[in-house]
Amino acid sequence: MDIPATAAALKNGERRALARAITLVESCRADHRQQALELIDALGSDRQALRIGLSGTPGVGKSTFIETFGLFLTGQGLRVAVLAVDPSSARSGGSILGDKTRMEHLSRDPNAFIRPSPSQAQMGGVARRTREAVALCEAAGFDVVLIETVGVGQSETMVAEMCDIFTLLLAPAGGDELQGVKRGIMEIADLILVNKADGDLKPPATRTCADYAGALRLLRKRPQDPSDFPKAMTVSAYEGAGVEQAWNEMCALAEWRKENGHFAGRRAEQARYWFHEEVRLQLLERLSADAALSAQLAKAEAALSRGEITPASAAAQVLDGFMAG
Amino acid sequence: MDIPATAAALKNGERRALARAITLVESCRADHRQQALELIDALGSDRQALRIGLSGTPGVGKSTFIETFGLFLTGQGLRVAVLAVDPSSARSGGSILGDKTRMEHLSRDPNAFIRPSPSQAQMGGVARRTREAVALCEAAGFDVVLIETVGVGQSETMVAEMCDIFTLLLAPAGGDELQGVKRGIMEIADLILVNKADGDLKPPATRTCADYAGALRLLRKRPQDPSDFPKAMTVSAYEGAGVEQAWNEMCALAEWRKENGHFAGRRAEQARYWFHEEVRLQLLERLSADAALSAQLAKAEAALSRGEITPASAAAQVLDGFMAG
């Protein structure tokens, strides 16, 4: 790939260049990885989008919300990128965003860019790919980058560590189902949106929202928030109700944090977090790429299968050689 | 700790020595780690227990089953150790085996040893601790080591990689709930036990068992199994029905595998698996213990917070220094 040309096309907002660049950062090949690093370095970081994380379990209406919310944003003249993080996609072939028809209108909007989750076995790889894809979308001049995830395992924490505002989409529920939301998620959510506040579900949605608002008030205040955040609201992705208000709340929160230094502070903290993750990930990559090590591993495996050594002692011996070499 | 004395006491079957030794392998301190390795090496591997993995989600009656099963085994003159793997214990304070009163009678049986799950943040650490605790229980002369886990996240795979026989405990269910059992688990289970086959639940338990038996027949046969395995059976932990049959099936399977070389083969394969895991884990431990690296990390963090470098590039630079040093 011609890195300077791709960088220029991408900064010019060319969608095909962006798509190709994301494919590059998704690749596991060592030469692609090198090119990906060069490309990201070449793009710089002078452009900034608002990064919004959106989590919600299957069935809460995530696709419909993204479609409605995305079209609202493009209607305001904003350019929107949607990236998906689906930790299960490696096995199941992807349960979210596997199909662009999921967001039929948004996917045809010239000011929107939708990218499904790639098949990746490793959580570290998924995180890196998504983080770098966010950087690419920013460099391509998108105003809003929406990072979608299903509320499973570590993926929510991962998305929270790469967005400016973390939003949790929920369905109306009985009060006793409140406990179903993992406590850790309540702690990291900036905005809780109770969806499906339309038709018969409007009363339970309103009640659920009040329950969450009450639960949020019990949480410790965070210094990076204005006094009325985190907040719970109702929306109807289907009817569009509440979507503009939700956007206004996100903007108000981002503005407040920018004025108080918390916006840049959060990004700096996230950079540190990902730096440490990268150190771990790259160390393991170097380990698997080390040729001399492979011979050592084979030798140790033979001793192991003869029962001459324990796995822990064998590992210590091999690493002594790796670090010395 | 006096390693030779502890090793001797432990091989003599002294429970307090075993408990102290497990506390040692659970410790994260570098000097404790070193002592733990010495202790395990000193113990050797001439004694072998039957390692049985038992997985089941909360509510299936795992505690009651372990109590009934454990007492049945001690009644046969066997010594039984129960170890728990609870990946959530770091956060929740432990949802399984946190309280020995859960298995009131078994915990008072002189031929049983029950060890709750330790608080550990890291999956790698939990796996290592459990694997080493199994080795300690074997060296202490236990005949059966039961490794209990909740069916959450990676913990089942981990337990499957350290047991000779993997058992899945299920509750009676409607046929359409079959899908609730993760497909991967069906693939690794040797024996599916449908519990609560008593009273009103006996008919649904029998139906559920037939459903699983049918599902198991659809799975590809594994060369390490006799033709009638994996198998589904009903048990009633409450009434004790089926428990002896379950034990007989486990013994028959272990016997068949021993005769056909699959028993030792599986252990050798597991040793290789844990060796590679140990290489990864120890590499990361060396990384965090490296003093020169700490200075490099701090320098890189400063450049990161000034936005001069991306996390991936910073990580690559730091690792270049670490590997060269």
XYZ file of C-alpha atoms in Angstrom:
650
model
C 0.000 0.000 0.000
C 1.194 3.502 -0.859
C 1.097 5.045 2.603
C 1.437 8.761 1.703
C -1.212 8.422 -1.053
C -3.594 6.528 1.229
C -3.056 9.092 3.991
C -3.831 11.938 1.595
C -6.941 10.244 0.174
C -8.128 9.395 3.662
C -7.657 12.962 4.939
C -9.576 14.051 1.855
C -12.504 12.005 3.192
C -12.444 9.301 0.502
C -14.499 6.404 1.777
C -12.685 3.738 -0.176
C -9.352 4.853 1.231
C -10.836 4.714 4.730
C -12.248 1.223 4.145
C -8.888 0.002 2.804
C -7.046 1.556 5.734
C -9.329 -0.171 8.241
C -8.736 -3.476 6.455
C -5.017 -2.790 6.873
C -5.244 -2.204 10.636
C -7.355 -5.345 10.952
C -4.681 -7.513 9.395
C -2.502 -9.672 11.605
C 0.369 -9.897 9.113
C 3.598 -8.378 10.400
C 4.224 -6.258 7.280
C 0.635 -4.964 7.372
C 1.074 -4.111 11.039
C 4.173 -2.094 10.202
C 2.331 -0.264 7.419
C -0.620 0.383 9.709
C 1.667 2.041 12.263
C 3.242 4.163 9.535
C -0.150 5.189 8.219
C -1.445 6.208 11.646
C 1.739 8.134 12.369
C 1.464 9.836 8.959
C -2.118 10.920 9.625
C -1.309 12.760 12.821
C -3.942 13.698 15.363
C -5.035 17.213 14.474
C -8.618 16.203 13.767
C -10.876 15.187 16.615
C -14.299 13.533 16.552
C -16.668 13.049 19.448
C -16.254 9.368 20.312
C -19.463 7.890 21.652
C -19.556 4.370 23.072
C -22.907 2.581 22.868
C -23.522 -0.651 24.701
C -26.658 -2.730 24.941
C -27.575 -6.397 24.998
C -29.307 -7.961 21.987
C -32.969 -7.022 21.855
C -32.793 -3.519 23.310
C -33.088 -2.013 19.823
C -29.487 -1.001 19.257
C -29.675 -1.139 15.447
C -32.849 0.935 15.331
C -31.361 3.452 17.727
C -28.172 3.785 15.694
C -30.191 4.185 12.507
C -32.396 6.918 14.022
C -29.570 8.619 15.908
C -27.203 8.457 12.942
C -29.759 9.922 10.537
C -30.534 12.667 13.054
C -26.835 13.568 13.171
C -26.347 13.543 9.399
C -29.503 15.671 9.224
C -27.637 18.222 11.348
C -24.869 18.245 8.740
C -22.571 16.014 10.767
C -20.560 13.100 9.381
C -20.979 9.885 11.363
C -18.893 6.717 11.496
C -20.228 3.559 13.165
C -17.785 0.879 14.293
C -18.796 -2.379 15.923
C -17.006 -4.386 18.577
C -18.361 -7.882 18.781
C -16.214 -10.183 20.887
C -18.299 -13.169 19.814
C -17.816 -12.605 16.096
C -14.787 -14.864 15.924
C -16.884 -17.860 16.823
C -20.424 -17.042 15.783
C -19.577 -15.189 12.602
C -20.802 -11.972 14.150
C -24.044 -11.213 15.846
C -23.941 -7.453 15.331
C -23.427 -5.328 12.275
C -22.692 -8.422 10.242
C -25.214 -7.101 7.798
C -25.413 -3.507 6.726
C -29.090 -3.917 5.900
C -29.570 -3.773 9.639
C -29.322 -0.003 9.242
C -30.839 0.312 5.844
C -31.170 4.075 5.518
C -28.065 5.056 7.421
C -25.867 2.734 5.388
C -26.960 4.531 2.210
C -26.360 7.991 3.660
C -23.267 9.559 2.037
C -22.382 11.215 5.341
C -22.384 7.947 7.238
C -19.796 5.188 7.276
C -20.648 1.809 8.814
C -18.051 -0.828 9.494
C -18.974 -4.260 10.840
C -16.932 -6.121 13.418
C -14.075 -8.160 11.957
C -13.524 -11.798 12.826
C -10.801 -11.785 15.419
C -10.090 -14.479 17.909
C -8.184 -12.364 20.401
C -9.557 -9.619 22.601
C -6.280 -7.690 22.388
C -6.497 -7.721 18.605
C -10.109 -6.547 18.569
C -9.291 -3.650 20.885
C -6.305 -2.549 18.835
C -8.202 -2.748 15.558
C -11.116 -0.732 16.913
C -8.903 1.892 18.519
C -6.951 2.346 15.310
C -10.130 2.395 13.200
C -11.400 5.219 15.440
C -8.190 7.151 14.744
C -8.630 6.569 11.008
C -12.245 7.829 11.093
C -11.121 10.929 12.973
C -8.388 11.601 10.443
C -10.988 11.165 7.680
C -12.865 14.086 9.177
C -15.852 12.383 10.777
C -17.515 14.503 13.445
C -18.947 11.642 15.468
C -17.574 8.130 15.834
C -20.088 5.741 17.351
C -18.510 2.602 18.815
C -21.138 -0.071 19.269
C -20.753 -3.122 21.484
C -22.851 -5.896 22.923
C -22.827 -6.006 26.684
C -20.766 -9.144 26.976
C -17.556 -9.864 28.835
C -14.770 -7.355 28.591
C -15.981 -5.612 25.469
C -17.825 -2.892 27.384
C -14.791 -1.993 29.446
C -12.747 -1.921 26.266
C -15.150 0.432 24.505
C -15.385 2.636 27.595
C -11.591 2.984 27.428
C -11.718 4.375 23.897
C -14.695 6.742 23.923
C -15.326 10.231 25.256
C -18.890 9.454 26.310
C -20.200 6.031 27.221
C -23.896 5.392 26.642
C -25.883 2.407 27.804
C -29.048 1.475 25.917
C -31.624 -0.477 27.926
C -35.091 -1.875 27.395
C -38.042 -1.201 29.705
C -38.050 -3.683 32.559
C -39.721 -4.554 35.813
C -38.102 -2.901 38.823
C -36.688 -6.184 40.037
C -34.745 -6.636 36.820
C -32.616 -3.625 37.652
C -30.080 -5.966 39.162
C -29.609 -7.538 35.749
C -27.462 -4.592 34.722
C -23.968 -5.280 35.846
C -22.937 -2.915 38.581
C -19.658 -2.126 36.851
C -21.522 -0.783 33.844
C -23.558 1.630 35.932
C -20.254 2.958 37.201
C -18.872 3.735 33.768
C -22.032 4.900 31.967
C -22.382 8.622 31.327
C -25.872 8.364 29.919
C -28.460 5.626 30.307
C -31.065 5.577 27.550
C -34.181 3.518 28.163
C -35.389 2.704 24.674
C -38.826 1.667 23.386
C -40.596 4.509 25.194
C -43.481 4.260 22.732
C -46.956 2.652 22.628
C -47.669 0.179 25.387
C -44.104 0.243 26.587
C -44.074 3.959 27.361
C -45.266 3.616 30.988
C -42.810 0.802 31.873
C -40.019 2.695 30.068
C -40.754 5.784 32.135
C -40.791 3.730 35.338
C -37.571 1.925 34.400
C -35.933 5.255 33.666
C -36.958 6.601 37.067
C -35.567 3.453 38.702
C -32.222 3.899 36.984
C -32.165 7.604 37.763
C -32.633 6.639 41.399
C -29.887 4.039 41.209
C -27.533 6.533 39.568
C -28.128 9.010 42.389
C -26.854 6.395 44.821
C -23.541 6.170 43.013
C -20.584 8.219 44.095
C -20.242 11.492 42.179
C -17.329 11.552 39.745
C -15.153 14.680 39.609
C -15.158 14.606 35.803
C -18.940 15.084 35.687
C -21.243 18.058 36.092
C -23.557 17.589 39.081
C -26.478 16.198 37.036
C -24.490 13.369 35.435
C -24.600 10.396 34.933
C -28.177 10.777 33.715
C -31.014 8.454 32.678
C -33.474 9.362 29.904
C -36.148 7.658 27.832
C -35.942 7.474 24.046
C -37.956 5.878 21.289
C -35.656 4.869 18.491
C -38.747 3.763 16.607
C -40.576 7.104 16.811
C -37.475 9.238 17.144
C -38.621 10.761 20.428
C -35.860 11.815 22.822
C -33.072 11.358 20.291
C -32.378 15.077 19.896
C -32.449 15.520 23.673
C -29.988 12.650 24.072
C -27.635 14.326 21.590
C -27.976 17.645 23.416
C -27.056 15.958 26.684
C -23.993 14.361 25.093
C -22.897 17.720 23.699
C -23.462 19.458 27.031
C -21.405 16.819 28.833
C -18.582 16.969 26.288
C -18.587 20.779 26.470
C -18.454 20.781 30.259
C -15.573 18.328 30.286
C -13.681 20.321 27.668
C -14.062 23.505 29.706
C -12.875 21.746 32.828
C -9.943 19.896 31.289
C -11.520 16.481 31.821
C -12.010 15.793 28.114
C -8.300 15.964 27.272
C -7.506 14.376 30.623
C -9.608 11.336 29.840
C -7.991 10.933 26.431
C -4.520 11.145 27.963
C -5.470 8.517 30.537
C -6.828 6.280 27.794
C -3.594 6.670 25.812
C -1.676 5.477 28.885
C -4.035 2.530 29.304
C -3.655 1.450 25.676
C 0.071 1.959 25.814
C 0.334 -0.612 28.606
C -1.992 -2.956 26.727
C 0.159 -2.546 23.589
C 3.302 -3.366 25.560
C 1.730 -6.641 26.664
C 0.309 -7.459 23.248
C 3.502 -6.668 21.332
C 5.621 -8.596 23.812
C 3.551 -11.721 23.168
C 3.745 -11.084 19.431
C 7.524 -10.867 19.594
C 7.570 -14.066 21.582
C 5.595 -15.967 18.951
C 7.759 -14.530 16.168
C 11.063 -15.514 17.769
C 12.654 -18.323 15.735
C 15.305 -19.379 18.258
C 12.562 -19.597 20.825
C 10.616 -22.105 18.736
C 13.490 -24.576 18.991
C 13.651 -24.043 22.747
C 9.903 -24.552 23.041
C 10.089 -27.848 21.159
C 12.920 -29.056 23.412
C 10.984 -28.104 26.539
C 7.861 -29.827 25.234
C 9.775 -33.064 24.803
C 11.029 -32.898 28.406
C 7.481 -32.107 29.532
C 5.989 -35.102 27.785
C 8.594 -37.316 29.455
C 7.373 -35.843 32.760
C 10.883 -34.610 33.596
C 9.817 -31.067 34.383
C 6.735 -29.065 35.383
C 5.152 -26.567 32.985
C 6.154 -23.659 35.239
C 9.831 -24.693 35.477
C 9.997 -25.378 31.744
C 8.583 -21.930 31.019
C 11.116 -20.267 33.319
C 14.002 -22.026 31.544
C 12.781 -21.068 28.083
C 12.297 -17.447 29.071
C 15.769 -17.252 30.588
C 17.082 -18.132 27.126
C 14.704 -15.736 25.349
C 15.637 -12.751 27.508
C 19.361 -13.458 27.315
C 19.364 -13.893 23.534
C 8.742 -21.900 54.767
C 10.847 -25.002 55.321
C 10.341 -26.662 51.936
C 11.659 -30.182 52.716
C 9.664 -30.322 55.973
C 6.489 -29.076 54.298
C 6.959 -31.559 51.459
C 7.373 -34.413 53.935
C 4.348 -33.373 56.024
C 2.264 -32.947 52.908
C 3.207 -36.350 51.517
C 2.310 -37.709 54.928
C -1.209 -36.425 54.294
C -1.157 -33.665 56.932
C -4.027 -31.316 56.168
C -2.458 -28.241 57.727
C 0.648 -28.674 55.584
C -1.561 -28.989 52.502
C -3.535 -25.875 53.429
C -0.325 -23.914 54.011
C 1.135 -25.147 50.723
C -1.969 -24.026 48.800
C -1.728 -20.624 50.460
C 1.861 -20.504 49.221
C 0.956 -21.265 45.590
C -1.800 -18.660 45.796
C 0.603 -15.928 46.758
C 1.730 -13.409 44.136
C 4.948 -12.497 45.963
C 8.074 -13.319 43.960
C 9.817 -15.144 46.831
C 6.674 -17.186 47.523
C 6.474 -18.048 43.821
C 10.041 -19.308 43.931
C 9.295 -21.412 47.025
C 6.130 -22.773 45.426
C 8.108 -23.972 42.411
C 10.676 -25.607 44.696
C 7.951 -27.294 46.719
C 6.191 -28.692 43.650
C 9.485 -29.916 42.218
C 10.339 -31.515 45.583
C 7.012 -33.357 45.716
C 7.512 -35.144 42.404
C 4.640 -36.697 40.501
C 4.557 -40.324 41.584
C 1.080 -40.072 43.073
C -1.913 -39.646 40.800
C -5.509 -38.786 41.623
C -8.499 -38.914 39.338
C -9.091 -35.267 38.448
C -12.772 -34.565 37.856
C -13.929 -31.191 36.539
C -17.465 -30.161 37.489
C -19.161 -27.216 35.882
C -22.634 -25.852 36.367
C -24.323 -22.476 36.555
C -25.651 -21.211 39.889
C -28.920 -22.909 40.816
C -28.302 -26.346 39.330
C -27.492 -27.759 42.759
C -23.716 -27.947 42.519
C -23.100 -27.727 46.265
C -25.645 -30.409 47.059
C -24.202 -32.643 44.367
C -20.648 -32.208 45.640
C -21.794 -32.924 49.190
C -23.621 -36.102 48.162
C -20.976 -37.228 45.683
C -18.114 -36.448 48.056
C -19.719 -38.344 50.946
C -20.391 -41.292 48.644
C -16.695 -41.371 47.701
C -15.418 -41.105 51.277
C -17.916 -43.848 52.115
C -16.045 -45.999 49.592
C -12.856 -45.334 51.547
C -11.576 -42.755 49.085
C -9.994 -39.423 50.026
C -11.531 -36.463 48.217
C -10.274 -32.926 47.675
C -12.598 -30.193 46.362
C -11.100 -27.077 44.758
C -13.138 -24.192 43.431
C -12.448 -21.950 40.472
C -14.563 -18.841 40.631
C -13.499 -16.205 38.127
C -15.890 -13.696 39.677
C -14.504 -14.036 43.176
C -12.107 -11.132 42.729
C -14.979 -8.704 42.338
C -17.934 -10.249 44.102
C -16.072 -11.712 47.009
C -16.821 -15.181 45.714
C -20.086 -16.729 44.752
C -19.029 -20.339 45.184
C -17.407 -22.164 48.055
C -17.002 -18.896 49.897
C -18.526 -20.632 52.837
C -17.696 -24.144 53.877
C -21.097 -24.522 55.499
C -22.341 -24.939 51.964
C -21.155 -28.552 52.245
C -21.807 -29.036 55.893
C -21.222 -32.742 56.237
C -18.468 -33.132 53.684
C -16.439 -30.313 55.199
C -16.419 -32.181 58.541
C -15.395 -35.484 56.943
C -11.746 -36.297 57.831
C -11.270 -37.838 54.382
C -12.401 -34.709 52.560
C -10.543 -31.465 52.001
C -12.423 -28.414 50.718
C -10.673 -25.301 49.521
C -12.605 -22.209 48.454
C -11.631 -20.057 45.506
C -9.068 -17.392 46.334
C -9.535 -13.751 45.425
C -7.516 -13.282 42.292
C -7.967 -10.598 39.715
C -6.237 -12.354 36.863
C -7.422 -15.424 35.000
C -3.819 -16.581 34.439
C -3.210 -16.438 38.165
C -6.378 -18.379 38.991
C -5.463 -21.110 36.520
C -1.934 -21.465 37.817
C -3.047 -21.552 41.428
C -5.682 -24.193 40.749
C -3.360 -26.340 38.656
C -0.700 -26.239 41.351
C -3.241 -26.888 44.097
C -4.331 -30.004 42.175
C -0.704 -31.184 42.116
C -0.430 -30.579 45.863
C -3.615 -32.567 46.562
C -2.279 -35.438 44.445
C 1.021 -35.404 46.305
C -0.934 -35.433 49.582
C -2.424 -38.739 48.498
C -5.992 -37.777 47.635
C -7.689 -40.288 45.368
C -10.114 -37.890 43.746
C -9.659 -34.172 43.120
C -12.901 -32.435 42.223
C -12.397 -29.091 40.479
C -15.578 -27.063 40.644
C -16.360 -24.088 38.451
C -19.287 -21.875 37.550
C -20.096 -21.904 33.873
C -18.903 -18.402 33.172
C -16.423 -17.089 30.655
C -13.156 -18.919 30.243
C -13.252 -20.778 33.534
C -14.824 -23.912 32.039
C -12.183 -24.222 29.341
C -9.547 -23.719 31.980
C -10.921 -26.463 34.208
C -11.337 -28.787 31.220
C -7.615 -28.288 30.548
C -6.677 -29.552 33.999
C -8.986 -32.497 34.610
C -9.117 -36.082 33.410
C -12.899 -36.134 33.169
C -15.090 -33.103 32.600
C -18.606 -33.252 34.000
C -21.404 -30.813 33.331
C -24.213 -30.503 35.880
C -27.522 -29.227 34.515
C -31.008 -28.574 35.818
C -34.174 -29.955 34.199
C -35.338 -27.634 31.454
C -37.828 -27.243 28.646
C -36.532 -28.603 25.359
C -36.181 -25.149 23.880
C -33.737 -24.189 26.602
C -31.232 -26.699 25.276
C -29.639 -23.935 23.298
C -28.845 -22.171 26.552
C -25.939 -24.553 27.038
C -22.997 -23.181 25.183
C -22.107 -25.377 22.259
C -18.425 -25.375 23.188
C -19.250 -26.973 26.508
C -21.124 -29.845 24.898
C -17.967 -30.479 22.899
C -15.744 -30.824 25.951
C -18.104 -32.578 28.390
C -17.492 -36.260 29.041
C -20.565 -36.687 31.193
C -23.702 -34.593 31.421
C -25.582 -34.994 34.684
C -29.130 -33.677 34.806
C -29.714 -33.014 38.482
C -32.917 -32.685 40.503
C -34.372 -35.911 39.103
C -36.637 -36.198 42.129
C -40.262 -35.391 43.010
C -42.093 -33.194 40.525
C -38.942 -32.552 38.560
C -38.270 -36.184 37.759
C -40.265 -36.239 34.486
C -38.718 -33.009 33.115
C -35.276 -34.195 34.237
C -35.753 -37.447 32.334
C -36.930 -35.544 29.238
C -34.047 -33.090 29.484
C -31.615 -35.963 29.800
C -33.045 -37.612 26.679
C -32.738 -34.297 24.820
C -29.085 -33.956 25.752
C -28.402 -37.587 24.946
C -29.845 -36.890 21.496
C -27.749 -33.747 21.113
C -24.611 -35.626 22.168
C -25.239 -38.278 19.526
C -25.124 -35.530 16.899
C -21.623 -34.530 17.941
C -18.617 -35.932 16.194
C -17.171 -38.968 17.984
C -13.880 -38.345 19.708
C -11.107 -40.926 19.340
C -10.283 -40.708 23.042
C -13.750 -41.990 23.982
C -15.377 -45.406 24.069
C -18.328 -45.545 21.686
C -20.975 -44.754 24.322
C -19.356 -41.493 25.470
C -20.008 -38.610 26.005
C -23.045 -39.679 27.981
C -26.041 -37.992 29.643
C -27.583 -39.296 32.873
C -30.030 -38.115 35.517
C -29.056 -37.760 39.163
C -30.723 -36.537 42.304
C -28.133 -34.970 44.544
C -30.902 -34.460 47.081
C -31.971 -38.115 47.247
C -28.624 -39.571 46.232
C -30.098 -41.418 43.238
C -27.763 -41.945 40.289
C -24.671 -40.792 42.161
C -23.114 -44.256 42.351
C -23.908 -44.860 38.665
C -22.271 -41.546 37.774
C -19.135 -42.579 39.664
C -19.130 -45.971 37.928
C -19.329 -44.234 34.538
C -16.422 -41.981 35.445
C -14.338 -44.958 36.527
C -15.226 -46.906 33.370
C -14.236 -43.957 31.188
C -10.955 -43.403 33.043
C -10.189 -47.126 32.851
C -10.867 -47.268 29.115
C -8.677 -44.240 28.477
C -5.870 -45.669 30.605
C -5.975 -48.944 28.679
C -5.913 -47.091 25.365
C -3.193 -44.598 26.235
C -5.553 -41.627 26.108
C -5.360 -40.919 29.815
C -1.618 -40.246 29.837
C -1.930 -38.660 26.397
C -4.435 -36.124 27.656
C -2.247 -35.242 30.639
C 0.767 -34.767 28.369
C -1.274 -32.510 26.095
C -2.465 -30.516 29.089
C 1.127 -30.127 30.293
C 2.007 -28.649 26.896
C -0.976 -26.317 27.041
C -0.057 -25.045 30.505
C 3.565 -24.723 29.517
C 2.623 -22.260 26.779
C 0.323 -20.425 29.174
C 3.145 -20.261 31.727
C 5.512 -18.831 29.120
C 3.048 -16.013 28.467
C 2.284 -15.408 32.121
C 5.912 -15.419 33.245
C 6.941 -13.148 30.397
C 4.425 -10.558 31.557
C 5.594 -11.009 35.144
C 9.193 -10.397 34.128
C 8.052 -7.326 32.267
C 6.360 -5.842 35.312
C 9.338 -6.688 37.518
C 11.920 -5.052 35.228
C 13.274 -1.926 36.943
C 14.988 -0.372 33.912
C 11.734 -0.820 32.037
C 9.817 1.204 34.623
C 11.919 4.238 33.803
C 11.320 3.682 30.086
C 7.601 3.335 30.676
C 7.485 6.619 32.590
C 9.373 8.398 29.802
C 7.047 6.983 27.155
C 3.991 7.976 29.198
C 5.202 11.559 29.302
C 5.608 11.619 25.499
C 2.168 10.036 25.172
C 0.487 12.646 27.315
C 2.100 15.366 25.199
C 0.522 13.625 22.194
C 3.928 13.169 20.548
C 3.506 9.463 19.904
C 0.807 6.815 19.562
C 0.399 4.055 22.169
C 1.486 1.399 19.628
C 4.680 3.222 18.616
C 5.537 3.996 22.218
C 5.103 0.325 23.128
C 7.352 -0.768 20.256
C 10.104 1.620 21.397
C 9.958 0.491 25.014
C 10.066 -3.177 24.039
C 13.058 -2.613 21.776
C 14.873 -1.413 24.889
C 13.582 -4.244 27.079
C 14.620 -6.978 24.647
C 18.035 -5.470 24.021
C 18.821 -5.006 27.731
